[in-house]
mmCIF file of C-alpha atoms in Angstrom:
data_model
loop_
_atom_site.group_PDB
_atom_site.id
_atom_site.type_symbol
_atom_site.label_atom_id
_atom_site.label_comp_id
_atom_site.label_asym_id
_atom_site.label_seq_id
_atom_site.Cartn_x
_atom_site.Cartn_y
_atom_site.Cartn_z
ATOM 1 C CA MET A 1 -70.742 54.225 53.874
ATOM 2 C CA GLY A 2 -69.058 51.445 51.897
ATOM 3 C CA ASN A 3 -69.542 53.069 48.506
ATOM 4 C CA TRP A 4 -68.036 56.326 49.767
ATOM 5 C CA PHE A 5 -64.669 54.557 49.918
ATOM 6 C CA ARG A 6 -65.123 51.770 47.368
ATOM 7 C CA VAL A 7 -65.731 54.305 44.588
ATOM 8 C CA TRP A 8 -62.049 55.264 44.881
ATOM 9 C CA VAL A 9 -60.957 51.832 43.646
ATOM 10 C CA GLN A 10 -64.043 50.504 41.830
ATOM 11 C CA PRO A 11 -65.818 53.540 40.348
ATOM 12 C CA ARG A 12 -67.507 51.670 37.493
ATOM 13 C CA GLN A 13 -68.742 48.841 39.703
ATOM 14 C CA VAL A 14 -70.135 51.289 42.254
ATOM 15 C CA MET A 15 -71.851 53.291 39.504
ATOM 16 C CA LYS A 16 -73.304 50.126 37.978
ATOM 17 C CA GLU A 17 -74.840 49.205 41.337
ATOM 18 C CA GLU A 18 -76.152 52.724 41.940
ATOM 19 C CA LEU A 19 -77.676 52.967 38.460
ATOM 20 C CA ALA A 20 -79.601 49.756 39.164
ATOM 21 C CA ARG A 21 -81.208 51.229 42.298
ATOM 22 C CA THR A 22 -84.812 52.336 41.793
ATOM 23 C CA GLU A 23 -85.700 54.091 45.057
ATOM 24 C CA ASN A 24 -86.117 57.877 45.156
ATOM 25 C CA GLU A 25 -82.916 59.379 46.589
ATOM 26 C CA THR A 26 -83.508 63.038 45.698
ATOM 27 C CA GLY A 27 -83.459 64.228 49.308
ATOM 28 C CA LYS A 28 -80.230 62.361 50.041
ATOM 29 C CA PHE A 29 -78.599 63.702 46.880
ATOM 30 C CA ILE A 30 -79.517 67.299 47.762
ATOM 31 C CA LEU A 31 -78.112 66.872 51.296
ATOM 32 C CA ILE A 32 -74.852 65.436 49.918
ATOM 33 C CA ALA A 33 -74.667 68.311 47.411
ATOM 34 C CA ILE A 34 -75.113 70.959 50.120
ATOM 35 C CA ILE A 35 -72.508 69.324 52.396
ATOM 36 C CA GLY A 36 -70.145 69.066 49.431
ATOM 37 C CA GLY A 37 -70.768 72.713 48.544
ATOM 38 C CA PHE A 38 -70.039 73.838 52.106
ATOM 39 C CA LEU A 39 -66.809 71.858 52.416
ATOM 40 C CA SER A 40 -65.543 72.826 48.966
ATOM 41 C CA LEU A 41 -66.099 76.523 49.744
ATOM 42 C CA PHE A 42 -64.505 76.291 53.200
ATOM 43 C CA VAL A 43 -61.405 74.360 52.116
ATOM 44 C CA GLY A 44 -61.293 76.138 48.753
ATOM 45 C CA TYR A 45 -61.035 79.596 50.366
ATOM 46 C CA GLN A 46 -57.262 79.132 50.533
ATOM 47 C CA HIS A 47 -55.380 82.421 49.947
ATOM 48 C CA LEU A 48 -58.533 84.300 48.891
ATOM 49 C CA GLY A 49 -58.929 86.679 51.824
ATOM 50 C CA SER A 50 -57.691 90.242 51.287
ATOM 51 C CA SER A 51 -57.200 90.651 55.040
ATOM 52 C CA MET A 52 -56.941 87.934 57.699
ATOM 53 C CA PRO A 53 -60.349 86.188 57.590
ATOM 54 C CA THR A 54 -61.415 84.355 60.720
ATOM 55 C CA PHE A 55 -62.594 80.760 60.756
ATOM 56 C CA LEU A 56 -66.056 82.051 61.699
ATOM 57 C CA PHE A 57 -66.186 84.395 58.685
ATOM 58 C CA VAL A 58 -65.205 81.654 56.219
ATOM 59 C CA PHE A 59 -67.563 79.188 57.936
ATOM 60 C CA LEU A 60 -70.524 81.567 57.543
ATOM 61 C CA LEU A 61 -69.532 82.397 53.962
ATOM 62 C CA ALA A 62 -69.334 78.704 53.064
ATOM 63 C CA LEU A 63 -72.597 78.004 54.871
ATOM 64 C CA GLY A 64 -74.369 80.742 52.939
ATOM 65 C CA GLY A 65 -73.014 79.642 49.570
ATOM 66 C CA SER A 66 -73.367 75.900 50.113
ATOM 67 C CA TRP A 67 -76.902 75.762 48.716
ATOM 68 C CA ILE A 68 -75.965 77.603 45.516
ATOM 69 C CA VAL A 69 -72.751 75.670 44.854
ATOM 70 C CA GLY A 70 -74.265 72.335 45.862
ATOM 71 C CA LEU A 71 -77.418 72.601 43.770
ATOM 72 C CA LEU A 72 -75.518 73.985 40.764
ATOM 73 C CA SER A 73 -73.180 70.993 40.998
ATOM 74 C CA LEU A 74 -76.029 68.509 41.303
ATOM 75 C CA TYR A 75 -78.377 69.840 38.640
ATOM 76 C CA VAL A 76 -76.480 72.127 36.237
ATOM 77 C CA MET A 77 -73.348 70.001 36.030
ATOM 78 C CA SER A 78 -75.342 66.805 35.527
ATOM 79 C CA TRP A 79 -77.421 68.524 32.818
ATOM 80 C CA LEU A 80 -74.239 69.582 31.007
ATOM 81 C CA TYR A 81 -72.859 66.034 31.298
ATOM 82 C CA LYS A 82 -76.084 64.593 29.865
ATOM 83 C CA TRP A 83 -76.432 67.160 27.083
ATOM 84 C CA ILE A 84 -72.831 67.164 25.840
ATOM 85 C CA GLY A 85 -72.396 63.428 26.405
ATOM 86 C CA SER A 86 -75.381 62.752 24.132
ATOM 87 C CA TRP A 87 -73.472 64.398 21.263
ATOM 88 C CA ILE A 88 -70.911 61.613 21.308
ATOM 89 C CA GLY A 89 -73.242 58.667 21.791
ATOM 90 C CA GLY A 90 -74.028 58.891 25.503
ATOM 91 C CA LYS A 91 -77.203 57.126 26.614
ATOM 92 C CA GLY A 92 -77.479 58.364 30.202
ATOM 93 C CA THR A 93 -80.639 59.994 31.537
ATOM 94 C CA SER A 94 -80.728 63.090 33.733
ATOM 95 C CA LEU A 95 -81.036 60.860 36.818
ATOM 96 C CA ASP A 96 -78.127 58.680 35.669
ATOM 97 C CA LEU A 97 -75.893 61.727 35.364
ATOM 98 C CA ARG A 98 -77.025 63.109 38.722
ATOM 99 C CA LYS A 99 -75.924 59.799 40.220
ATOM 100 C CA ALA A 100 -72.602 60.166 38.401
ATOM 101 C CA VAL A 101 -72.145 63.643 39.903
ATOM 102 C CA VAL A 102 -73.023 62.430 43.411
ATOM 103 C CA HIS A 103 -70.845 59.308 43.385
ATOM 104 C CA GLY A 104 -68.115 60.482 41.018
ATOM 105 C CA ASN A 105 -67.704 64.116 42.099
ATOM 106 C CA LEU A 106 -69.454 65.056 45.323
ATOM 107 C CA LYS A 107 -68.679 62.061 47.531
ATOM 108 C CA PRO A 108 -64.948 61.946 46.636
ATOM 109 C CA GLY A 109 -64.833 65.736 47.061
ATOM 110 C CA ILE A 110 -66.331 65.475 50.544
ATOM 111 C CA ILE A 111 -63.815 62.777 51.522
ATOM 112 C CA MET A 112 -60.915 64.924 50.269
ATOM 113 C CA SER A 113 -62.225 67.986 52.119
ATOM 114 C CA VAL A 114 -62.581 66.037 55.370
ATOM 115 C CA ILE A 115 -58.987 64.818 54.965
ATOM 116 C CA ALA A 116 -57.872 68.419 54.338
ATOM 117 C CA LEU A 117 -59.608 69.941 57.379
ATOM 118 C CA PRO A 118 -57.026 68.885 60.027
ATOM 119 C CA PHE A 119 -54.247 70.429 57.905
ATOM 120 C CA VAL A 120 -56.276 73.635 57.475
ATOM 121 C CA PHE A 121 -56.710 73.933 61.245
ATOM 122 C CA MET A 122 -52.980 73.244 61.773
ATOM 123 C CA VAL A 123 -52.072 76.125 59.445
ATOM 124 C CA GLY A 124 -54.643 78.343 61.135
ATOM 125 C CA GLU A 125 -56.373 81.432 59.786
ATOM 126 C CA ALA A 126 -53.253 82.291 57.759
ATOM 127 C CA TYR A 127 -54.506 79.559 55.394
ATOM 128 C CA PHE A 128 -57.156 81.997 54.134
ATOM 129 C CA ILE A 129 -55.062 85.146 53.653
ATOM 130 C CA SER A 130 -54.194 86.152 50.082
ATOM 131 C CA THR A 131 -50.570 85.784 48.952
ATOM 132 C CA SER A 132 -50.862 89.331 47.535
ATOM 133 C CA ASN A 133 -51.535 90.730 51.010
ATOM 134 C CA GLU A 134 -48.613 92.867 52.189
ATOM 135 C CA HIS A 135 -48.521 90.985 55.506
ATOM 136 C CA PHE A 136 -48.572 87.474 54.007
ATOM 137 C CA ARG A 137 -44.789 87.164 53.633
ATOM 138 C CA PHE A 138 -44.257 88.198 57.261
ATOM 139 C CA ILE A 139 -46.933 85.778 58.475
ATOM 140 C CA GLU A 140 -45.442 82.943 56.405
ATOM 141 C CA GLU A 141 -41.966 83.588 57.836
ATOM 142 C CA THR A 142 -43.327 83.160 61.370
ATOM 143 C CA PHE A 143 -44.847 79.733 60.633
ATOM 144 C CA THR A 144 -43.968 77.015 63.108
ATOM 145 C CA PRO A 145 -42.455 73.748 61.775
ATOM 146 C CA LEU A 146 -45.897 72.146 62.212
ATOM 147 C CA GLN A 147 -47.541 74.834 60.058
ATOM 148 C CA VAL A 148 -44.878 74.471 57.358
ATOM 149 C CA TRP A 149 -45.310 70.684 57.341
ATOM 150 C CA ALA A 150 -49.118 70.987 57.267
ATOM 151 C CA THR A 151 -48.956 73.391 54.298
ATOM 152 C CA MET A 152 -46.703 71.052 52.312
ATOM 153 C CA ALA A 153 -48.668 67.923 53.243
ATOM 154 C CA LEU A 154 -51.945 69.589 52.314
ATOM 155 C CA GLY A 155 -50.612 70.673 48.917
ATOM 156 C CA LEU A 156 -49.385 67.171 48.069
ATOM 157 C CA THR A 157 -52.586 65.545 49.341
ATOM 158 C CA GLN A 158 -54.802 67.906 47.350
ATOM 159 C CA PHE A 159 -52.807 67.390 44.151
ATOM 160 C CA ALA A 160 -52.880 63.591 44.407
ATOM 161 C CA GLY A 161 -56.546 63.628 45.401
ATOM 162 C CA LEU A 162 -57.496 65.894 42.501
ATOM 163 C CA VAL A 163 -55.862 63.608 39.938
ATOM 164 C CA TRP A 164 -57.562 60.561 41.460
ATOM 165 C CA MET A 165 -60.926 62.344 41.598
ATOM 166 C CA ILE A 166 -60.712 63.202 37.896
ATOM 167 C CA VAL A 167 -60.187 59.518 37.097
ATOM 168 C CA ILE A 168 -63.151 58.541 39.313
ATOM 169 C CA SER A 169 -65.363 61.148 37.660
ATOM 170 C CA LEU A 170 -64.442 60.019 34.141
ATOM 171 C CA HIS A 171 -65.314 56.412 34.955
ATOM 172 C CA ALA A 172 -68.563 57.390 36.719
ATOM 173 C CA ILE A 173 -69.694 59.485 33.748
ATOM 174 C CA GLY A 174 -68.617 56.734 31.359
ATOM 175 C CA GLU A 175 -70.714 54.147 33.185
ATOM 176 C CA ALA A 176 -73.735 56.468 33.259
ATOM 177 C CA HIS A 177 -73.437 57.138 29.517
ATOM 178 C CA GLN A 178 -72.341 53.578 28.660
ATOM 179 C CA PHE A 179 -69.104 54.634 27.028
ATOM 180 C CA SER A 180 -65.393 54.603 27.913
ATOM 181 C CA ALA A 181 -63.518 56.884 30.287
ATOM 182 C CA TRP A 182 -61.662 58.229 27.232
ATOM 183 C CA LYS A 183 -64.982 59.365 25.762
ATOM 184 C CA SER A 184 -65.763 60.974 29.106
ATOM 185 C CA LEU A 185 -62.490 62.878 28.803
ATOM 186 C CA LEU A 186 -63.465 64.016 25.292
ATOM 187 C CA MET A 187 -66.815 65.165 26.674
ATOM 188 C CA MET A 188 -65.022 67.169 29.374
ATOM 189 C CA VAL A 189 -62.742 68.819 26.798
ATOM 190 C CA ILE A 190 -65.772 69.808 24.696
ATOM 191 C CA MET A 191 -67.568 71.151 27.777
ATOM 192 C CA VAL A 192 -64.584 73.243 28.904
ATOM 193 C CA ALA A 193 -64.117 74.613 25.376
ATOM 194 C CA LEU A 194 -67.798 75.603 25.217
ATOM 195 C CA LEU A 195 -67.721 77.269 28.636
ATOM 196 C CA VAL A 196 -64.525 79.177 27.811
ATOM 197 C CA GLY A 197 -66.007 80.247 24.480
ATOM 198 C CA LEU A 198 -69.212 81.404 26.184
ATOM 199 C CA ALA A 199 -67.214 83.339 28.785
ATOM 200 C CA LEU A 200 -65.227 85.079 26.035
ATOM 201 C CA LEU A 201 -68.423 85.956 24.153
ATOM 202 C CA LEU A 202 -69.713 87.624 27.300
ATOM 203 C CA VAL A 203 -66.491 89.267 28.489
ATOM 204 C CA ILE A 204 -65.029 90.622 25.224
ATOM 205 C CA PRO A 205 -68.046 92.825 24.299
ATOM 206 C CA VAL A 206 -68.109 94.217 27.851
ATOM 207 C CA MET A 207 -64.384 95.030 27.685
ATOM 208 C CA LEU A 208 -64.805 96.675 24.267
ATOM 209 C CA LEU A 209 -67.692 98.788 25.553
ATOM 210 C CA MET A 210 -65.673 99.827 28.602
ATOM 211 C CA ALA A 211 -62.721 100.765 26.388
ATOM 212 C CA PHE A 212 -65.015 102.671 24.004
ATOM 213 C CA PHE A 213 -66.768 104.713 26.680
ATOM 214 C CA GLY A 214 -63.540 105.144 28.628
ATOM 215 C CA SER A 215 -61.983 106.925 25.660
ATOM 216 C CA PHE A 216 -64.445 109.829 25.969
#
């Protein structure tokens, strides 16, 4: 468990050690990805429920989606990191970038989700209800001091953790590709731009078709 915590302060050193390992860790990586997918869906369901979702509902939803989210993170994200990173001089292999995803994204994400869980349970099922729900304002006004504190503490913790996790990820990718964290940031910018562009290419024609046929 040492590297789970050491990666927060020594991401490049941890990645260097993990890249040097030669044993087959595919099964372990898949398990970590599924656990990470489950926790990210459970904690990430904040304010997404149109009604008042129960803990059981969100648990089952996260459990069902954990395989999809986890495996997409492990294989698709690492493939994108390898592919786009190679454009700017990256030398990492597919396995190297999977290790970067596991140690630079998934493990820190699991730690942050575990830290968040007590706050989620303090807030209760109101944590999941959408802010657009007509009852949300009433529910929020009836929060106990503990629920108010938990909401604020969770928000601050998640913000600080997200910033730190981005830094960890940039260093992990940089070590896998043998370039700087700044180049990792450039790679991320390129990747986001490509994904946004692809989304627009898919969405705009659909919207135009809907507008065209809607005019009849």
